[in-house]
Coordinates of C-alpha atoms in Angstrom, one line a residue:
X1 CA 4.5 -24.7 32.2
X2 CA 7.5 -23.5 30.1
X3 CA 8.8 -21.6 33.1
X4 CA 8.8 -24.7 35.3
X5 CA 10.2 -27.1 32.7
X6 CA 12.9 -24.7 31.5
X7 CA 13.6 -23.3 34.9
X8 CA 13.4 -19.7 33.6
X9 CA 11.3 -16.7 35.0
X10 CA 8.1 -16.2 32.9
X11 CA 9.1 -12.6 31.9
X12 CA 12.3 -14.0 30.2
X13 CA 10.0 -16.0 27.8
X14 CA 7.8 -13.2 26.6
X15 CA 10.1 -12.3 23.7
X16 CA 10.7 -16.0 22.8
X17 CA 7.1 -16.8 22.2
X18 CA 5.4 -15.2 19.2
X19 CA 2.1 -15.5 17.3
X20 CA 2.3 -17.7 14.2
X21 CA 1.7 -15.7 10.9
X22 CA -1.6 -16.7 9.4
X23 CA -1.5 -18.8 6.2
X24 CA -4.3 -18.9 3.6
X25 CA -3.2 -22.4 2.5
X26 CA -3.4 -24.3 5.8
X27 CA -4.5 -24.1 9.4
X28 CA -1.6 -23.1 11.7
X29 CA -1.0 -23.2 15.4
X30 CA -1.5 -20.0 17.5
X31 CA 1.9 -19.5 19.2
X32 CA 5.4 -20.8 18.8
X33 CA 8.4 -20.9 21.0
X34 CA 11.7 -20.5 19.3
X35 CA 14.1 -23.0 20.8
X36 CA 17.3 -21.1 19.8
X37 CA 16.2 -18.1 21.9
X38 CA 15.9 -20.1 25.1
X39 CA 18.9 -22.5 24.9
X40 CA 22.0 -21.5 26.9
X41 CA 24.5 -22.3 24.2
X42 CA 22.8 -20.9 21.2
X43 CA 25.9 -18.6 20.6
X44 CA 28.0 -21.6 19.7
X45 CA 25.6 -22.1 16.7
X46 CA 23.5 -25.1 17.5
X47 CA 23.0 -27.3 14.5
X48 CA 19.5 -27.3 13.2
X49 CA 19.0 -31.0 13.8
X50 CA 20.0 -30.5 17.5
X51 CA 17.4 -27.7 17.7
X52 CA 14.8 -30.0 16.2
X53 CA 15.6 -32.7 18.6
X54 CA 15.5 -30.3 21.5
X55 CA 12.1 -29.1 20.3
X56 CA 10.8 -32.6 20.2
X57 CA 12.0 -33.4 23.7
X58 CA 10.6 -30.2 25.1
X59 CA 7.2 -30.8 23.4
X60 CA 7.1 -34.2 25.0
X61 CA 7.6 -32.8 28.5
X62 CA 4.6 -30.3 28.1
X63 CA 1.0 -31.3 28.7
X64 CA -2.2 -30.1 27.1
X65 CA -4.7 -28.6 29.5
X66 CA -7.9 -26.4 29.6
X67 CA -5.9 -23.6 27.9
X68 CA -3.6 -25.4 25.4
X69 CA -5.4 -27.9 23.2
X70 CA -2.4 -29.0 21.1
X71 CA 1.4 -29.1 21.3
X72 CA 3.7 -30.1 18.5
X73 CA 7.3 -29.7 17.5
X74 CA 8.3 -27.9 14.3
X75 CA 11.7 -27.0 12.8
X76 CA 13.4 -25.5 15.9
X77 CA 10.1 -24.5 17.4
X78 CA 7.4 -25.8 19.7
X79 CA 3.9 -24.9 18.5
X80 CA 0.9 -24.3 20.7
X81 CA -2.8 -24.4 19.7
X82 CA -5.1 -22.7 22.2
X83 CA -8.6 -23.9 23.1
X84 CA -10.6 -22.4 20.3
X85 CA -13.4 -20.8 22.4
X86 CA -10.9 -19.4 24.9
X87 CA -8.9 -17.9 22.0
X88 CA -11.9 -16.0 20.7
X89 CA -13.0 -14.9 24.1
X90 CA -9.5 -13.6 25.2
X91 CA -8.8 -11.8 21.9
X92 CA -12.2 -10.1 21.6
X93 CA -12.4 -9.1 25.3
X94 CA -9.0 -7.4 25.0
X95 CA -10.1 -5.6 21.8
X96 CA -13.3 -4.4 23.4
X97 CA -11.5 -3.4 26.6
X98 CA -8.6 -1.5 25.0
X99 CA -10.3 -0.1 21.9
X100 CA -8.0 2.1 19.9
X101 CA -5.1 1.3 22.4
X102 CA -5.2 -2.4 21.4
X103 CA -1.7 -3.7 20.9
X104 CA -0.1 -0.5 22.3
X105 CA -0.4 -1.7 25.9
X106 CA 1.3 -5.1 25.2
X107 CA 3.8 -6.5 27.6
X108 CA 6.3 -6.4 24.7
X109 CA 6.7 -2.7 25.4
X110 CA 7.0 -3.1 29.2
X111 CA 10.8 -3.1 29.0
X112 CA 11.0 -0.2 26.6
X113 CA 11.7 3.1 28.5
X114 CA 9.5 6.1 27.7
X115 CA 11.6 8.6 25.8
X116 CA 11.6 12.1 24.5
X117 CA 12.4 12.3 20.7
X118 CA 13.0 15.3 18.5
X119 CA 12.1 14.5 14.9
X120 CA 13.0 16.8 12.0
X121 CA 11.1 16.2 8.8
X122 CA 9.6 17.9 5.7
X123 CA 12.0 20.9 5.7
X124 CA 11.3 22.5 2.3
X125 CA 13.3 25.5 0.9
X126 CA 11.4 28.8 0.7
X127 CA 10.9 29.9 -2.9
X128 CA 12.1 26.6 -4.3
X129 CA 10.2 23.5 -5.4
X130 CA 8.5 21.4 -2.8
X131 CA 9.7 18.2 -4.6
X132 CA 8.5 14.7 -4.1
X133 CA 11.4 14.1 -1.7
X134 CA 9.9 16.6 0.7
X135 CA 6.5 14.9 0.4
X136 CA 8.2 11.5 1.3
X137 CA 10.0 13.2 4.2
X138 CA 6.7 14.7 5.4
X139 CA 4.7 11.5 5.5
X140 CA 7.5 9.3 6.8
X141 CA 8.4 11.8 9.6
X142 CA 4.8 12.1 10.5
X143 CA 4.4 8.3 10.7
X144 CA 7.4 8.0 13.0
X145 CA 6.1 10.8 15.2
X146 CA 2.6 9.3 15.4
X147 CA 4.0 5.8 16.2
X148 CA 6.1 7.1 19.0
X149 CA 3.3 9.2 20.5
X150 CA 1.0 6.1 20.3
X151 CA 3.5 4.1 22.2
X152 CA 3.7 6.7 25.0
X153 CA 6.8 8.7 24.1
X154 CA 7.1 12.4 24.0
X155 CA 7.8 13.9 20.6
X156 CA 8.8 17.3 19.3
X157 CA 8.1 17.8 15.6
X158 CA 10.4 20.2 13.9
X159 CA 10.3 21.6 10.4
X160 CA 13.7 23.0 9.6
X161 CA 13.3 25.4 6.7
X162 CA 15.8 26.4 4.1
X163 CA 15.2 30.1 4.9
X164 CA 18.7 31.6 4.6
X165 CA 21.6 31.9 2.2
X166 CA 22.7 33.6 -1.0
X167 CA 19.5 32.6 -2.7
X168 CA 17.7 35.2 -0.5
X169 CA 19.9 37.9 -2.0
X170 CA 18.7 36.9 -5.4
X171 CA 15.1 36.5 -4.2
X172 CA 15.2 40.0 -2.6
X173 CA 16.5 41.6 -5.8
X174 CA 14.0 39.6 -7.8
X175 CA 11.1 40.8 -5.6
X176 CA 12.1 44.4 -6.0
X177 CA 12.0 43.9 -9.8
X178 CA 9.2 41.4 -10.4
X179 CA 7.4 41.2 -7.1
X180 CA 3.8 41.9 -6.3
X181 CA 2.6 42.5 -2.7
X182 CA -1.0 41.3 -3.4
X183 CA 0.2 38.0 -5.0
X184 CA 2.7 37.5 -2.2
X185 CA -0.2 37.7 0.3
X186 CA -2.7 35.5 -1.7
X187 CA -0.3 32.8 -2.9
X188 CA 3.1 33.3 -1.4
X189 CA 4.7 29.9 -2.3
X190 CA 3.8 30.2 -6.0
X191 CA 4.6 33.9 -6.3
X192 CA 8.1 33.6 -4.6
X193 CA 8.9 30.6 -6.8
X194 CA 7.9 32.5 -10.0
X195 CA 10.0 35.5 -8.9
X196 CA 13.0 33.2 -8.1
X197 CA 12.7 31.6 -11.6
X198 CA 12.6 35.0 -13.3
X199 CA 15.6 36.4 -11.4
X200 CA 17.6 33.3 -11.9
X201 CA 17.4 33.8 -15.7
X202 CA 18.8 37.3 -15.1
X203 CA 21.5 36.1 -12.7
X204 CA 24.1 35.7 -15.4
X205 CA 24.3 39.5 -15.4
X206 CA 27.2 40.7 -13.2
X207 CA 25.1 43.7 -12.1
X208 CA 22.4 41.4 -10.7
X209 CA 25.0 39.2 -8.9
X210 CA 26.4 42.3 -7.2
X211 CA 22.9 43.5 -6.2
X212 CA 22.1 40.1 -4.8
X213 CA 25.4 40.0 -2.8
X214 CA 24.6 43.5 -1.5
X215 CA 21.0 42.5 -0.5
X216 CA 22.2 39.4 1.4
X217 CA 25.0 41.4 3.1
X218 CA 22.3 43.9 4.3
X219 CA 20.3 40.9 5.5
X220 CA 23.3 39.6 7.5
X221 CA 23.9 43.0 8.9
X222 CA 20.2 43.1 10.0
X223 CA 19.3 46.1 7.9
X224 CA 15.7 46.9 9.0
X225 CA 14.0 47.2 5.6
X226 CA 15.8 44.1 4.1
X227 CA 15.0 42.1 7.2
X228 CA 11.4 43.1 7.2
X229 CA 11.0 41.9 3.6
X230 CA 12.7 38.6 4.3
X231 CA 10.5 38.1 7.4
X232 CA 7.4 38.6 5.2
X233 CA 8.7 36.0 2.8
X234 CA 9.2 33.6 5.7
X235 CA 6.0 34.3 7.7
X236 CA 3.7 34.2 4.7
X237 CA 5.3 31.0 3.4
X238 CA 4.9 29.3 6.8
X239 CA 1.2 30.3 6.9
X240 CA 0.6 28.7 3.6
X241 CA 2.6 25.6 4.5
X242 CA 0.5 25.2 7.7
X243 CA -2.7 25.3 5.6
X244 CA -1.4 22.7 3.1
X245 CA 0.1 20.4 5.8
X246 CA -3.3 20.4 7.5
X247 CA -4.7 18.7 4.4
X248 CA -2.1 16.0 5.0
X249 CA -3.0 15.7 8.6
X250 CA 0.5 17.0 9.6
X251 CA 1.4 19.6 12.1
X252 CA 4.7 20.9 13.7
X253 CA 5.6 22.0 17.1
X254 CA 8.4 24.2 15.8
X255 CA 9.2 26.0 12.5
X256 CA 12.9 26.3 12.8
X257 CA 15.3 27.2 10.0
X258 CA 18.9 27.9 9.0
X259 CA 18.3 31.6 9.8
X260 CA 18.1 30.8 13.5
X261 CA 21.7 29.7 13.7
X262 CA 23.8 32.4 11.9
X263 CA 25.3 33.8 15.1
X264 CA 25.7 30.4 16.9
X265 CA 27.4 29.0 13.8
X266 CA 30.3 31.4 14.4
X267 CA 30.5 30.1 18.0
X268 CA 30.7 26.5 16.6
X269 CA 33.5 27.5 14.3
X270 CA 35.4 28.9 17.3
X271 CA 34.8 25.7 19.3
X272 CA 36.2 23.6 16.4
X273 CA 39.2 25.9 16.3
X274 CA 39.7 25.8 20.1
X275 CA 39.6 22.0 20.1
X276 CA 42.1 21.9 17.3
X277 CA 39.7 20.3 14.9
X278 CA 39.6 23.1 12.3
X279 CA 42.3 22.8 9.5
X280 CA 42.9 25.4 6.8
X281 CA 43.7 24.2 3.3
X282 CA 45.9 26.1 0.8
X283 CA 42.8 27.5 -0.9
X284 CA 41.7 29.0 2.3
X285 CA 38.8 26.6 3.0
X286 CA 38.3 25.2 6.5
X287 CA 37.9 21.4 7.0
X288 CA 37.5 18.9 9.8
X289 CA 39.6 15.7 9.4
X290 CA 37.4 12.6 9.9
X291 CA 40.0 10.0 8.9
X292 CA 41.3 7.3 11.3
X293 CA 44.9 8.0 10.4
X294 CA 44.5 11.8 10.3
X295 CA 45.6 11.9 6.7
X296 CA 42.5 13.8 5.4
X297 CA 41.4 10.7 3.4
X298 CA 37.9 11.6 4.8
X299 CA 37.0 15.2 5.7
X300 CA 34.1 17.6 6.0
X301 CA 34.2 21.1 4.7
X302 CA 33.0 23.7 7.2
X303 CA 34.2 26.9 5.4
X304 CA 34.4 27.8 1.8
X305 CA 36.2 30.7 0.2
X306 CA 35.2 32.5 -3.1
X307 CA 38.5 34.4 -3.0
X308 CA 37.1 37.4 -1.2
X309 CA 35.0 36.2 1.6
X310 CA 34.6 33.0 3.6
X311 CA 31.2 31.3 3.8
X312 CA 30.2 28.8 6.5
X313 CA 28.7 25.6 5.0
X314 CA 25.5 24.0 5.9
X315 CA 27.5 21.5 8.0
X316 CA 28.3 24.2 10.6
X317 CA 24.7 25.5 10.7
X318 CA 23.4 21.9 11.3
X319 CA 26.0 21.4 14.1
X320 CA 24.8 24.6 15.7
X321 CA 21.1 23.5 15.3
X322 CA 21.8 20.0 16.8
X323 CA 23.7 21.5 19.8
X324 CA 20.9 24.0 20.4
X325 CA 18.1 21.4 20.2
X326 CA 19.9 19.1 22.6
X327 CA 20.4 22.0 25.1
X328 CA 16.8 23.2 24.7
X329 CA 14.9 19.9 24.7
X330 CA 17.3 17.6 26.6
X331 CA 15.9 14.7 24.4
X332 CA 16.9 11.0 24.4
X333 CA 17.0 10.8 20.7
X334 CA 17.2 13.0 17.6
X335 CA 15.9 11.7 14.3
X336 CA 16.4 13.3 10.9
X337 CA 14.2 12.2 8.0
X338 CA 15.6 13.0 4.6
X339 CA 16.4 11.2 1.3
X340 CA 19.4 8.9 1.2
X341 CA 21.5 11.3 -0.9
X342 CA 22.1 13.1 2.4
X343 CA 23.4 10.1 4.3
X344 CA 27.0 11.3 4.0
X345 CA 26.1 14.7 5.3
X346 CA 24.6 13.2 8.5
X347 CA 27.3 10.6 9.0
X348 CA 29.8 13.6 9.0
X349 CA 27.5 15.6 11.2
X350 CA 27.3 12.9 13.9
X351 CA 31.0 12.2 13.6
X352 CA 32.0 15.9 14.2
X353 CA 29.7 16.1 17.1
X354 CA 31.4 13.1 18.6
X355 CA 34.9 14.6 18.0
X356 CA 33.7 17.8 19.7
X357 CA 33.0 15.7 22.8
X358 CA 29.2 15.4 22.6
X359 CA 28.5 11.8 23.6
X360 CA 24.8 12.2 22.7
X361 CA 25.7 12.1 19.0
X362 CA 25.4 8.3 19.5
X363 CA 21.7 8.9 20.0
X364 CA 21.2 10.8 16.8
X365 CA 19.7 8.9 13.9
X366 CA 19.3 9.5 10.2
X367 CA 16.2 7.8 8.7
X368 CA 16.8 7.8 5.0
X369 CA 14.5 6.9 2.1
X370 CA 14.9 6.2 -1.6
X371 CA 13.9 8.3 -4.5
X372 CA 10.5 8.3 -6.3
X373 CA 10.6 8.6 -10.0
X374 CA 7.9 9.6 -12.4
X375 CA 5.5 11.5 -10.3
X376 CA 3.9 14.0 -12.6
X377 CA 0.7 15.9 -12.5
X378 CA -1.4 16.9 -15.5
X379 CA 0.3 20.3 -15.4
X380 CA 3.7 18.6 -15.7
X381 CA 6.3 18.1 -13.0
X382 CA 5.5 18.6 -9.4
X383 CA 6.4 22.0 -8.1
X384 CA 4.2 22.4 -5.0
X385 CA 2.8 19.9 -2.5
X386 CA -0.6 21.3 -3.2
X387 CA -0.4 20.2 -6.8
X388 CA 0.0 16.6 -5.7
X389 CA -3.0 16.9 -3.3
X390 CA -5.2 18.5 -5.9
X391 CA -4.2 16.0 -8.5
X392 CA -4.9 12.9 -6.3
X393 CA -8.3 14.4 -5.3
X394 CA -9.3 15.2 -8.8
X395 CA -8.4 11.6 -10.0
X396 CA -10.3 10.0 -7.2
X397 CA -13.4 12.2 -7.8
X398 CA -13.3 11.1 -11.5
X399 CA -13.0 7.4 -10.5
X400 CA -15.9 7.8 -8.0
X401 CA -18.1 9.4 -10.7
X402 CA -17.4 6.6 -13.2
X403 CA -17.8 3.7 -10.7
X404 CA -21.2 2.0 -10.4
X405 CA -20.8 1.2 -6.7
X406 CA -20.2 4.7 -5.5
X407 CA -22.8 5.7 -2.9
X408 CA -24.0 9.3 -2.6
X409 CA -21.7 10.8 -0.1
X410 CA -22.3 14.1 1.8
X411 CA -19.0 15.7 0.8
X412 CA -17.5 13.9 -2.3
X413 CA -14.6 16.3 -2.4
X414 CA -13.6 15.6 1.2
X415 CA -14.1 11.8 0.6
X416 CA -11.9 11.9 -2.5
X417 CA -9.2 13.7 -0.7
X418 CA -9.1 11.2 2.2
X419 CA -9.2 8.2 -0.1
X420 CA -6.5 9.8 -2.4
X421 CA -4.2 10.5 0.6
X422 CA -4.5 6.9 1.8
X423 CA -3.6 5.8 -1.8
X424 CA -0.5 8.0 -1.9
X425 CA 0.7 6.9 1.6
X426 CA 0.1 3.2 1.2
X427 CA 1.9 3.1 -2.2
X428 CA 4.8 4.9 -0.5
X429 CA 4.9 2.7 2.6
X430 CA 4.5 -0.8 1.0
X431 CA 8.3 -1.4 0.5
X432 CA 11.4 -0.7 2.5
X433 CA 11.9 3.1 2.9
X434 CA 15.4 2.9 1.4
X435 CA 14.2 1.5 -1.9
X436 CA 13.6 3.7 -4.9
X437 CA 10.3 3.2 -6.7
X438 CA 8.6 4.2 -9.9
X439 CA 5.4 6.1 -9.1
X440 CA 2.2 5.3 -10.9
X441 CA -1.1 7.0 -10.5
X442 CA -3.0 4.0 -12.0
X443 CA -1.4 1.6 -9.6
X444 CA -1.8 3.8 -6.6
X445 CA -5.5 4.4 -7.3
X446 CA -6.7 0.9 -8.1
X447 CA -9.7 -0.1 -6.0
X448 CA -8.7 -3.7 -5.8
X449 CA -5.5 -5.3 -4.6
X450 CA -2.9 -4.0 -2.1
X451 CA -3.8 -0.3 -2.3
X452 CA -4.9 2.5 0.1
X453 CA -8.1 2.8 -1.9
X454 CA -9.0 -0.8 -1.1
X455 CA -8.1 -0.4 2.6
X456 CA -10.5 2.6 2.8
X457 CA -13.1 0.8 0.8
X458 CA -13.0 -2.2 3.1
X459 CA -13.0 0.0 6.2
X460 CA -16.1 1.9 4.9
X461 CA -17.9 -1.4 4.2
X462 CA -17.2 -2.8 7.7
X463 CA -18.3 0.6 9.2
X464 CA -21.6 0.5 7.4
X465 CA -22.2 -3.1 8.4
X466 CA -21.5 -2.2 12.0
X467 CA -23.9 0.7 11.8
X468 CA -26.6 -1.4 10.2
X469 CA -26.3 -4.3 12.6
X470 CA -24.7 -3.3 15.8
X471 CA -25.5 0.1 17.2
X472 CA -25.3 -0.9 20.9
X473 CA -22.0 -1.3 22.7
X474 CA -21.0 -4.9 23.1
X475 CA -19.7 -6.2 26.4
X476 CA -20.0 -9.9 25.7
X477 CA -20.3 -12.2 22.7
X478 CA -21.1 -15.8 22.0
X479 CA -17.8 -17.3 20.9
X480 CA -19.3 -20.6 19.8
X481 CA -20.3 -18.8 16.6
X482 CA -16.7 -18.0 15.8
X483 CA -15.2 -21.4 15.2
X484 CA -15.0 -21.6 11.4
X485 CA -11.5 -21.4 9.9
X486 CA -12.0 -17.9 8.5
X487 CA -13.0 -16.5 11.9
X488 CA -10.1 -18.3 13.5
X489 CA -7.6 -16.8 11.0
X490 CA -8.8 -13.3 11.8
X491 CA -8.4 -13.9 15.5
X492 CA -4.9 -15.4 15.0
X493 CA -4.0 -12.4 12.9
X494 CA -5.2 -10.0 15.6
X495 CA -2.9 -11.8 18.1
X496 CA 0.1 -10.6 16.1
X497 CA -0.7 -6.9 16.0
X498 CA 1.5 -6.0 19.0
X499 CA 4.5 -7.8 17.5
X500 CA 4.1 -5.9 14.3
X501 CA 3.9 -2.6 16.2
X502 CA 7.0 -3.6 18.1
X503 CA 8.9 -4.4 15.0
X504 CA 8.0 -1.0 13.4
X505 CA 8.9 0.8 16.6
X506 CA 12.4 -0.9 16.4
X507 CA 13.3 -0.3 12.8
X508 CA 10.9 2.7 12.1
X509 CA 9.7 1.0 8.9
X510 CA 6.0 1.5 8.2
X511 CA 5.8 -1.5 5.8
X512 CA 5.3 -4.0 8.7
X513 CA 2.1 -2.2 9.7
X514 CA 0.9 -1.7 6.1
X515 CA 1.4 -5.4 5.1
X516 CA -0.4 -6.4 8.4
X517 CA -3.4 -4.2 7.5
X518 CA -3.5 -5.5 3.9
X519 CA -3.5 -9.1 5.2
X520 CA -6.2 -8.2 7.7

């Protein structure tokens, strides 16, 4: 009908018609057409009363039929109510037919090209704390990767480790002094961290500094013994990371790291020099001018000098890594997930790539998130990811033991872990990623209200109802039983799911999906 009256092809109207958000206070229509999105001259800023008038006129030209049972004009919209039985039948048939792919197959995505994305996330530093920022990066990156895969895109998940640099000189010397091969094998992350803390206390000593420089120099020169110890640190750390990530439901296609790009970094420096982008300052440092007027009002440091030797900065290593990934994976987009304190770094990174003539820098994206304050475990501040997982599991187990409604479960520890993870993730995903928030165990683990615990609890109740009452596979249902307002609200809410997915896929914010689930 709209296509005929407005003289527009039907596919042009798909994005202009949306499901109406459900309201607890009143009954609402099912779909609405936004007038502004279909009027030719909406760029000239139609006044709202014109839009309202247009909406009224359009509503008068449309007729109710067997499908549409009500048409009304709203502020700048035309609202449609669908025949109630037809609504129930259409929604439920689609849910039954598509199962877990419901919403993903929507025509909203028909114009979105399938793409290949490289996503870099988590990226902890070996022998240093796995702080809460790494946890956020891990779950946000995993969400983005899962969402893209669900929507039919190809994804390469990369964990880019801090596995190189002067700190490995210190760590090497520290391990020779305080290290223990058995502890390294049984709990590498904890042992290397302890060694690093101990040697850092001694690092004021000039002798230790010299030894550390010496160890790192040998590492750079690929001295066999030194390299083999470093490789042990790296391999055993990755093994333990894999085990801990598994508890989070996270896996990676590639464990990359700064160590991979030591040689290619030199090539990148040469490229910068050949293109005339590298400038030397009086102090001997190397910079790339990023200012419009070429007056160094904005620049990025690519080489540092300590008087005796020149060091390449992380900027160069990241340039080398980006160029290598693009060559290797030929991807459509490259996404970096880190906290917002690194926004400048990535802005500079993408800018330099552009100056070097890499047009694909336009397709690189930094997804940044805010800081979390106040996450402590009973042992004090968070040092390892495992501390957080053990803490949340212990707290949920305790809550389960003291709650009257807890059923006997086969594996209480596993149940506590899953419920606890949902609690952590939902608390993290409720707001905009860029906002900072104050973490609270009590708030995260409440079993009522907008929490992950409540989502899991509701899901478990529905699951047990389904098992008690409906073992057999449904193919048809009597929609006449689903006419009361509550049932209609649920059906209307299900209508909106694809739009919510679409919105999250556009801005990569999980909060749209989370608030949708909490409303559901």
